[in-house]
């Protein structure tokens, strides 16, 4: 456990491809206290889009974010600004959706997200006065 109270893992994906799609890397880090999902593909020939599935430990349904491809060899970054006062494990799964509809799991990683500071949003400020 590091001083930020989270577990950080990295996964490098190499050596496999499906129908013109070939992933290269996948990982999740914390930057400025927020989870950031990063990945890259060597080939995206048959790729329709990506989905980042965000599953909270105590939530029944995952949140899904669709990311359009912008070209092989260029890094992708998704910064998860949607987490708020979580204090629970969060699993990020990257799925490639091919033109055929086939779903390929590129990688999955869980972090123990414990915010170190209270984030102020309009909703949280309003809630203090209700």
Short mmCIF file of C-alpha atoms in Angstrom, two decimals:
data_model
loop_
_atom_site.label_atom_id
_atom_site.label_comp_id
_atom_site.label_asym_id
_atom_site.label_seq_id
_atom_site.Cartn_x
_atom_site.Cartn_y
_atom_site.Cartn_z
CA UNK A 1 0.00 0.00 0.00
CA UNK A 2 1.44 3.35 -0.94
CA UNK A 3 0.97 6.60 0.91
CA UNK A 4 -2.09 7.39 -1.22
CA UNK A 5 -4.00 4.34 -0.01
CA UNK A 6 -4.48 2.58 -3.34
CA UNK A 7 -3.19 -0.47 -5.10
CA UNK A 8 -1.68 0.24 -8.49
CA UNK A 9 -1.28 -2.48 -11.07
CA UNK A 10 -0.13 -2.40 -14.67
CA UNK A 11 -0.84 -4.81 -17.48
CA UNK A 12 0.98 -4.98 -20.77
CA UNK A 13 -0.88 -6.80 -23.50
CA UNK A 14 1.24 -8.22 -26.28
CA UNK A 15 1.34 -11.01 -28.76
CA UNK A 16 -2.30 -11.48 -29.75
CA UNK A 17 -4.70 -10.05 -32.28
CA UNK A 18 -8.23 -10.73 -33.48
CA UNK A 19 -9.52 -9.87 -36.95
CA UNK A 20 -7.20 -6.89 -37.49
CA UNK A 21 -7.40 -5.62 -33.91
CA UNK A 22 -4.24 -5.92 -31.84
CA UNK A 23 -3.95 -4.34 -28.36
CA UNK A 24 -0.58 -3.17 -27.07
CA UNK A 25 -0.99 -1.93 -23.48
CA UNK A 26 -3.53 -1.19 -20.73
CA UNK A 27 -3.19 0.32 -17.28
CA UNK A 28 -4.84 2.41 -14.56
CA UNK A 29 -3.04 5.05 -12.50
CA UNK A 30 -4.02 7.85 -10.15
CA UNK A 31 -3.27 11.40 -11.31
CA UNK A 32 -4.19 14.33 -9.08
CA UNK A 33 -6.30 11.96 -6.99
CA UNK A 34 -8.41 10.63 -9.90
CA UNK A 35 -8.17 7.28 -11.71
CA UNK A 36 -6.87 7.49 -15.27
CA UNK A 37 -7.27 4.58 -17.69
CA UNK A 38 -4.62 4.46 -20.41
CA UNK A 39 -4.23 2.10 -23.35
CA UNK A 40 -2.83 1.76 -26.83
CA UNK A 41 -3.39 -0.59 -29.78
CA UNK A 42 -0.98 -1.73 -32.47
CA UNK A 43 -3.82 -2.23 -34.98
CA UNK A 44 -7.45 -1.07 -35.05
CA UNK A 45 -8.50 -2.22 -38.53
CA UNK A 46 -11.76 -3.93 -37.53
CA UNK A 47 -12.47 -1.86 -34.42
CA UNK A 48 -15.81 -0.05 -34.10
CA UNK A 49 -15.24 1.53 -30.67
CA UNK A 50 -13.99 0.94 -27.12
CA UNK A 51 -16.01 0.68 -23.92
CA UNK A 52 -14.58 1.47 -20.50
CA UNK A 53 -16.66 -0.40 -17.93
CA UNK A 54 -16.49 1.09 -14.43
CA UNK A 55 -17.79 -1.23 -11.73
CA UNK A 56 -18.00 -0.07 -8.13
CA UNK A 57 -17.65 -2.71 -5.43
CA UNK A 58 -21.10 -2.05 -3.90
CA UNK A 59 -23.02 -0.94 -7.02
CA UNK A 60 -25.14 -3.47 -8.91
CA UNK A 61 -24.74 -1.93 -12.38
CA UNK A 62 -21.54 -0.78 -14.07
CA UNK A 63 -21.14 2.63 -15.66
CA UNK A 64 -20.09 2.36 -19.33
CA UNK A 65 -18.18 5.03 -21.24
CA UNK A 66 -17.86 4.75 -25.02
CA UNK A 67 -14.61 5.92 -26.64
CA UNK A 68 -14.29 6.34 -30.41
CA UNK A 69 -11.04 5.14 -32.02
CA UNK A 70 -8.55 7.76 -33.17
CA UNK A 71 -5.89 5.54 -34.70
CA UNK A 72 -3.52 2.74 -33.86
CA UNK A 73 -0.23 3.64 -32.23
CA UNK A 74 -1.71 6.70 -30.51
CA UNK A 75 -2.28 6.51 -26.75
CA UNK A 76 -5.78 6.75 -25.27
CA UNK A 77 -6.56 8.33 -21.91
CA UNK A 78 -9.83 8.30 -19.98
CA UNK A 79 -9.85 10.35 -16.77
CA UNK A 80 -12.65 9.21 -14.44
CA UNK A 81 -14.11 12.43 -13.05
CA UNK A 82 -17.29 10.54 -12.09
CA UNK A 83 -16.03 9.08 -8.81
CA UNK A 84 -17.16 10.91 -5.70
CA UNK A 85 -16.39 10.03 -2.08
CA UNK A 86 -16.15 6.38 -2.99
CA UNK A 87 -13.89 4.66 -0.48
CA UNK A 88 -14.50 1.33 -2.21
CA UNK A 89 -12.84 -0.88 -4.77
CA UNK A 90 -13.36 0.15 -8.39
CA UNK A 91 -12.76 -2.18 -11.35
CA UNK A 92 -11.95 -0.76 -14.78
CA UNK A 93 -12.43 -3.09 -17.75
CA UNK A 94 -11.55 -2.09 -21.30
CA UNK A 95 -13.55 -3.84 -24.03
CA UNK A 96 -12.94 -3.50 -27.76
CA UNK A 97 -16.12 -3.70 -29.86
CA UNK A 98 -15.38 -4.91 -33.38
CA UNK A 99 -17.35 -4.09 -36.54
CA UNK A 100 -18.87 -7.59 -36.34
CA UNK A 101 -20.25 -6.88 -32.84
CA UNK A 102 -17.71 -9.18 -31.20
CA UNK A 103 -16.60 -7.96 -27.75
CA UNK A 104 -12.95 -8.46 -26.77
CA UNK A 105 -11.78 -7.77 -23.23
CA UNK A 106 -8.45 -5.97 -23.55
CA UNK A 107 -7.70 -5.72 -19.84
CA UNK A 108 -9.17 -5.32 -16.40
CA UNK A 109 -7.77 -3.71 -13.27
CA UNK A 110 -9.09 -3.00 -9.80
CA UNK A 111 -8.00 -0.14 -7.56
CA UNK A 112 -8.93 0.62 -3.98
CA UNK A 113 -10.02 4.23 -4.46
CA UNK A 114 -9.87 6.27 -1.26
CA UNK A 115 -9.96 10.01 -1.89
CA UNK A 116 -7.51 11.97 0.24
CA UNK A 117 -9.35 15.28 0.04
CA UNK A 118 -12.98 16.36 -0.16
CA UNK A 119 -13.84 17.47 -3.68
CA UNK A 120 -16.18 20.43 -3.86
CA UNK A 121 -18.85 20.29 -6.51
CA UNK A 122 -22.01 22.35 -6.73
CA UNK A 123 -24.03 19.33 -5.59
CA UNK A 124 -21.89 18.72 -2.51
CA UNK A 125 -21.94 22.42 -1.55
CA UNK A 126 -25.74 22.54 -1.92
CA UNK A 127 -26.09 19.37 0.18
CA UNK A 128 -24.26 21.02 3.10
CA UNK A 129 -27.07 23.59 3.44
CA UNK A 130 -30.10 21.28 3.14
#
